[in-house]
Amino acid sequence: MGWGLKHWFVDKLHQWRKRQLKDSQYGFIFDQAISGKYVCFDCETTGLNPKKDKIITLSAIKVEGNQLLTSQSLNLTIKQDQSISAASIQVHQIRNMDVEQNVHTYEDEREAITQFLQFIHQATLVGYYLEFDIEMVNQVIKPWLGVKLPNPRIEVSELFYQRELAKQNYGVKQVDIDLRFERILNKLDLPNIGQHDAFSDALMTALIFVKLQQDR
């Protein structure tokens, strides 16, 4: 498929998806992405199944060029209808009482995600294991708005993989590339400030992204 035909197809698909939108006041989510505008985000959830689990906290940080705009970060906490399981608490240390005592907790999941949709407007989404976080957001907006997140996306583990692969000699047997989050931080000489906290994970992902961009 030639570039012109591919561009035509992508544009038609984008327009078709936009027509599926149930609420026109959210039409802005289909505005064209702005080059150089990125949002790194991460969710802590009740589990690892987007079809039945829920977002508890979501943090997002803007990156413009090589600048992390942490002063403009977004931090959401969403009230839960069900008890958070012990297995989940063991991972992220967030209990129902922590959510309920947070004065900034959103009672309405859709109200919280509306804040997120406005925050990521025209940005490319960046994350680690990003597809999972996107699916968690999609399970909220698909039944409500009839569409999924249309934003372009970048997976930092893929960027790291390509970087490490390029350093290996052509023709030499390929060695396994360790894509664990803590291993990527270590290889890039970046600090590990503690995982399984949505803001910390979003911040470290943003640092990885900027470092990999600088190395290209």
mmCIF file of C-alpha atoms in Angstrom:
data_model
loop_
_atom_site.group_PDB
_atom_site.id
_atom_site.type_symbol
_atom_site.label_atom_id
_atom_site.label_comp_id
_atom_site.label_asym_id
_atom_site.label_seq_id
_atom_site.Cartn_x
_atom_site.Cartn_y
_atom_site.Cartn_z
ATOM 1 C CA MET A 1 0.000 0.000 0.000
ATOM 2 C CA GLY A 2 1.487 3.375 -1.060
ATOM 3 C CA TRP A 3 1.844 6.269 1.385
ATOM 4 C CA GLY A 4 -0.994 8.248 -0.223
ATOM 5 C CA LEU A 5 -3.408 5.327 -0.083
ATOM 6 C CA LYS A 6 -2.405 4.506 3.490
ATOM 7 C CA HIS A 7 -2.941 8.139 4.549
ATOM 8 C CA TRP A 8 -6.368 8.125 2.852
ATOM 9 C CA PHE A 9 -7.324 4.892 4.634
ATOM 10 C CA VAL A 10 -6.160 6.177 8.052
ATOM 11 C CA ASP A 11 -8.110 9.407 7.569
ATOM 12 C CA LYS A 12 -11.301 7.526 6.557
ATOM 13 C CA LEU A 13 -10.959 5.225 9.577
ATOM 14 C CA HIS A 14 -10.476 8.249 11.856
ATOM 15 C CA GLN A 15 -13.611 9.921 10.443
ATOM 16 C CA TRP A 16 -15.616 6.689 10.822
ATOM 17 C CA ARG A 17 -14.581 6.353 14.452
ATOM 18 C CA LYS A 18 -15.508 9.992 15.098
ATOM 19 C CA ARG A 19 -19.014 9.340 13.731
ATOM 20 C CA GLN A 20 -19.474 6.598 16.348
ATOM 21 C CA LEU A 21 -19.155 9.204 19.142
ATOM 22 C CA LYS A 22 -22.384 9.328 21.171
ATOM 23 C CA ASP A 23 -21.852 12.763 22.773
ATOM 24 C CA SER A 24 -20.720 15.614 20.503
ATOM 25 C CA GLN A 25 -19.345 17.683 23.411
ATOM 26 C CA TYR A 26 -16.467 15.166 23.496
ATOM 27 C CA GLY A 27 -15.637 15.674 19.824
ATOM 28 C CA PHE A 28 -12.389 17.346 20.912
ATOM 29 C CA ILE A 29 -10.826 13.926 21.596
ATOM 30 C CA PHE A 30 -10.582 13.478 17.821
ATOM 31 C CA ASP A 31 -8.697 16.745 17.249
ATOM 32 C CA GLN A 32 -5.411 16.170 15.463
ATOM 33 C CA ALA A 33 -2.447 15.403 17.746
ATOM 34 C CA ILE A 34 0.112 18.178 18.153
ATOM 35 C CA SER A 35 3.685 17.186 17.314
ATOM 36 C CA GLY A 36 5.962 17.228 20.380
ATOM 37 C CA LYS A 37 3.101 17.137 22.900
ATOM 38 C CA TYR A 38 3.148 14.003 25.050
ATOM 39 C CA VAL A 39 1.375 12.721 28.171
ATOM 40 C CA CYS A 40 2.851 9.903 30.265
ATOM 41 C CA PHE A 41 0.247 8.169 32.371
ATOM 42 C CA ASP A 42 -0.268 5.216 34.681
ATOM 43 C CA CYS A 43 -3.165 3.623 36.554
ATOM 44 C CA GLU A 44 -3.402 1.631 39.755
ATOM 45 C CA THR A 45 -6.339 -0.745 39.511
ATOM 46 C CA THR A 46 -8.343 -3.363 41.393
ATOM 47 C CA GLY A 47 -6.776 -6.090 39.232
ATOM 48 C CA LEU A 48 -5.308 -6.936 35.842
ATOM 49 C CA ASN A 49 -8.500 -7.712 33.895
ATOM 50 C CA PRO A 50 -9.782 -4.614 32.052
ATOM 51 C CA LYS A 51 -13.119 -6.369 31.461
ATOM 52 C CA LYS A 52 -13.996 -6.494 35.148
ATOM 53 C CA ASP A 53 -11.474 -4.481 37.165
ATOM 54 C CA LYS A 54 -11.608 -0.756 37.896
ATOM 55 C CA ILE A 55 -9.254 2.209 37.992
ATOM 56 C CA ILE A 56 -8.497 3.333 41.554
ATOM 57 C CA THR A 57 -5.922 6.044 40.849
ATOM 58 C CA LEU A 58 -4.651 7.588 37.625
ATOM 59 C CA SER A 59 -1.763 10.028 37.252
ATOM 60 C CA ALA A 60 -0.602 11.807 34.120
ATOM 61 C CA ILE A 61 2.338 14.110 33.401
ATOM 62 C CA LYS A 62 2.814 16.339 30.358
ATOM 63 C CA VAL A 63 6.079 16.295 28.423
ATOM 64 C CA GLU A 64 6.879 18.993 25.881
ATOM 65 C CA GLY A 65 10.168 18.579 24.067
ATOM 66 C CA ASN A 66 12.511 17.348 26.802
ATOM 67 C CA GLN A 67 10.675 19.154 29.585
ATOM 68 C CA LEU A 68 8.596 17.344 32.218
ATOM 69 C CA LEU A 69 5.769 19.666 33.251
ATOM 70 C CA THR A 70 5.226 18.100 36.675
ATOM 71 C CA SER A 71 3.567 21.263 37.998
ATOM 72 C CA GLN A 72 0.730 20.560 35.555
ATOM 73 C CA SER A 73 0.301 16.902 36.466
ATOM 74 C CA LEU A 74 -3.101 15.255 36.865
ATOM 75 C CA ASN A 75 -3.862 12.991 39.827
ATOM 76 C CA LEU A 76 -7.226 11.247 40.060
ATOM 77 C CA THR A 77 -8.662 8.979 42.736
ATOM 78 C CA ILE A 78 -11.971 7.223 42.051
ATOM 79 C CA LYS A 79 -14.410 5.857 44.633
ATOM 80 C CA GLN A 80 -14.932 2.068 44.488
ATOM 81 C CA ASP A 81 -18.271 0.258 44.688
ATOM 82 C CA GLN A 82 -16.576 -3.010 45.624
ATOM 83 C CA SER A 83 -13.953 -3.919 48.220
ATOM 84 C CA ILE A 84 -10.391 -3.723 46.940
ATOM 85 C CA SER A 85 -8.932 -7.228 47.168
ATOM 86 C CA ALA A 86 -6.084 -8.100 49.500
ATOM 87 C CA ALA A 87 -4.003 -9.182 46.499
ATOM 88 C CA SER A 88 -4.383 -5.722 44.919
ATOM 89 C CA ILE A 89 -3.646 -3.929 48.192
ATOM 90 C CA GLN A 90 -0.459 -5.932 48.484
ATOM 91 C CA VAL A 91 0.682 -4.472 45.150
ATOM 92 C CA HIS A 92 -0.228 -0.793 45.485
ATOM 93 C CA GLN A 93 -1.035 -0.408 49.205
ATOM 94 C CA ILE A 94 -4.318 1.405 48.491
ATOM 95 C CA ARG A 95 -7.277 0.405 50.666
ATOM 96 C CA ASN A 96 -10.918 1.439 50.367
ATOM 97 C CA MET A 97 -10.518 3.633 53.442
ATOM 98 C CA ASP A 98 -7.596 5.453 51.776
ATOM 99 C CA VAL A 99 -9.824 6.251 48.818
ATOM 100 C CA GLU A 100 -12.735 7.367 50.993
ATOM 101 C CA GLN A 101 -10.562 9.607 53.177
ATOM 102 C CA ASN A 102 -9.064 11.398 50.165
ATOM 103 C CA VAL A 103 -10.915 14.725 49.922
ATOM 104 C CA HIS A 104 -10.192 14.839 46.183
ATOM 105 C CA THR A 105 -11.764 11.456 45.425
ATOM 106 C CA TYR A 106 -14.213 11.475 42.531
ATOM 107 C CA GLU A 107 -17.553 9.844 43.315
ATOM 108 C CA ASP A 108 -18.315 9.524 39.599
ATOM 109 C CA GLU A 109 -15.925 7.519 37.410
ATOM 110 C CA ARG A 110 -17.040 9.376 34.271
ATOM 111 C CA GLU A 111 -16.431 12.767 35.856
ATOM 112 C CA ALA A 112 -12.860 11.690 36.677
ATOM 113 C CA ILE A 113 -12.199 10.342 33.190
ATOM 114 C CA THR A 114 -13.588 13.564 31.675
ATOM 115 C CA GLN A 115 -10.740 15.367 33.477
ATOM 116 C CA PHE A 116 -8.307 12.888 31.925
ATOM 117 C CA LEU A 117 -9.739 13.325 28.406
ATOM 118 C CA GLN A 118 -9.354 17.100 28.670
ATOM 119 C CA PHE A 119 -5.811 16.705 30.043
ATOM 120 C CA ILE A 120 -4.600 14.494 27.155
ATOM 121 C CA HIS A 121 -6.211 16.633 24.449
ATOM 122 C CA GLN A 122 -4.126 16.477 21.227
ATOM 123 C CA ALA A 123 -1.292 14.604 22.989
ATOM 124 C CA THR A 124 0.500 11.397 22.117
ATOM 125 C CA LEU A 125 0.155 8.929 25.004
ATOM 126 C CA VAL A 126 3.320 7.408 26.465
ATOM 127 C CA GLY A 127 3.586 4.568 28.944
ATOM 128 C CA TYR A 128 5.057 1.285 30.083
ATOM 129 C CA TYR A 129 2.735 -1.631 29.421
ATOM 130 C CA LEU A 130 0.625 1.162 27.964
ATOM 131 C CA GLU A 131 -1.978 -1.022 26.292
ATOM 132 C CA PHE A 132 -3.228 -2.161 29.689
ATOM 133 C CA ASP A 133 -3.703 1.406 30.984
ATOM 134 C CA ILE A 134 -5.430 2.406 27.745
ATOM 135 C CA GLU A 135 -7.773 -0.589 27.974
ATOM 136 C CA MET A 136 -8.667 0.394 31.546
ATOM 137 C CA VAL A 137 -9.719 3.850 30.267
ATOM 138 C CA ASN A 138 -11.485 2.319 27.255
ATOM 139 C CA GLN A 139 -13.623 0.106 29.472
ATOM 140 C CA VAL A 140 -15.011 3.346 30.935
ATOM 141 C CA ILE A 141 -15.495 5.392 27.763
ATOM 142 C CA LYS A 142 -16.567 2.720 25.214
ATOM 143 C CA PRO A 143 -20.019 2.001 26.744
ATOM 144 C CA TRP A 144 -20.452 5.698 27.601
ATOM 145 C CA LEU A 145 -19.146 7.507 24.482
ATOM 146 C CA GLY A 146 -19.183 4.640 21.966
ATOM 147 C CA VAL A 147 -15.496 5.066 21.076
ATOM 148 C CA LYS A 148 -12.029 4.182 22.333
ATOM 149 C CA LEU A 149 -9.104 6.540 22.910
ATOM 150 C CA PRO A 150 -7.951 7.693 19.445
ATOM 151 C CA ASN A 151 -4.647 9.266 20.570
ATOM 152 C CA PRO A 152 -1.349 8.115 19.027
ATOM 153 C CA ARG A 153 0.717 6.113 21.511
ATOM 154 C CA ILE A 154 4.323 5.246 22.321
ATOM 155 C CA GLU A 155 5.437 2.248 24.382
ATOM 156 C CA VAL A 156 8.723 3.055 26.182
ATOM 157 C CA SER A 157 9.776 -0.613 26.438
ATOM 158 C CA GLU A 158 9.616 -0.774 22.621
ATOM 159 C CA LEU A 159 11.821 2.353 22.362
ATOM 160 C CA PHE A 160 14.265 0.779 24.828
ATOM 161 C CA TYR A 161 14.235 -2.520 22.915
ATOM 162 C CA GLN A 162 15.051 -0.776 19.627
ATOM 163 C CA ARG A 163 17.862 1.152 21.332
ATOM 164 C CA GLU A 164 19.454 -1.973 22.768
ATOM 165 C CA LEU A 165 18.992 -3.896 19.522
ATOM 166 C CA ALA A 166 20.768 -1.149 17.572
ATOM 167 C CA LYS A 167 23.786 -1.477 19.890
ATOM 168 C CA GLN A 168 24.233 -5.167 19.070
ATOM 169 C CA ASN A 169 26.546 -6.143 16.214
ATOM 170 C CA TYR A 170 24.812 -7.214 13.018
ATOM 171 C CA GLY A 171 25.234 -10.947 12.377
ATOM 172 C CA VAL A 172 25.977 -11.723 16.011
ATOM 173 C CA LYS A 173 23.518 -13.981 17.815
ATOM 174 C CA GLN A 174 20.887 -11.777 19.461
ATOM 175 C CA VAL A 175 20.841 -11.824 23.240
ATOM 176 C CA ASP A 176 17.664 -11.445 25.259
ATOM 177 C CA ILE A 177 16.874 -7.848 26.138
ATOM 178 C CA ASP A 178 15.520 -7.441 29.660
ATOM 179 C CA LEU A 179 12.449 -5.179 29.482
ATOM 180 C CA ARG A 180 11.544 -5.159 33.156
ATOM 181 C CA PHE A 181 10.786 -1.621 34.345
ATOM 182 C CA GLU A 182 13.445 -1.598 37.065
ATOM 183 C CA ARG A 183 16.021 -2.975 34.608
ATOM 184 C CA ILE A 184 15.296 -0.192 32.094
ATOM 185 C CA LEU A 185 15.729 2.425 34.837
ATOM 186 C CA ASN A 186 19.013 0.858 35.874
ATOM 187 C CA LYS A 187 20.370 0.689 32.332
ATOM 188 C CA LEU A 188 19.527 4.361 31.787
ATOM 189 C CA ASP A 189 21.002 5.458 35.157
ATOM 190 C CA LEU A 190 17.650 6.774 36.315
ATOM 191 C CA PRO A 191 16.416 6.652 39.931
ATOM 192 C CA ASN A 192 13.782 4.172 41.075
ATOM 193 C CA ILE A 193 11.594 6.228 43.409
ATOM 194 C CA GLY A 194 9.228 3.319 44.099
ATOM 195 C CA GLN A 195 6.838 1.459 41.833
ATOM 196 C CA HIS A 196 3.089 0.800 41.994
ATOM 197 C CA ASP A 197 2.184 4.379 42.812
ATOM 198 C CA ALA A 198 0.461 5.981 39.814
ATOM 199 C CA PHE A 199 2.303 9.321 40.073
ATOM 200 C CA SER A 200 5.733 7.734 40.682
ATOM 201 C CA ASP A 201 5.250 5.304 37.801
ATOM 202 C CA ALA A 202 4.100 8.089 35.450
ATOM 203 C CA LEU A 203 7.066 10.248 36.516
ATOM 204 C CA MET A 204 9.635 7.468 36.021
ATOM 205 C CA THR A 205 8.082 6.595 32.660
ATOM 206 C CA ALA A 206 8.398 10.244 31.630
ATOM 207 C CA LEU A 207 12.081 10.222 32.671
ATOM 208 C CA ILE A 208 12.676 7.058 30.614
ATOM 209 C CA PHE A 209 10.937 8.591 27.610
ATOM 210 C CA VAL A 210 12.944 11.826 27.753
ATOM 211 C CA LYS A 211 16.222 9.922 28.217
ATOM 212 C CA LEU A 212 15.502 7.678 25.246
ATOM 213 C CA GLN A 213 14.532 10.678 23.136
ATOM 214 C CA GLN A 214 17.835 12.366 23.987
ATOM 215 C CA ASP A 215 19.783 9.222 23.023
ATOM 216 C CA ARG A 216 18.225 8.947 19.544
#
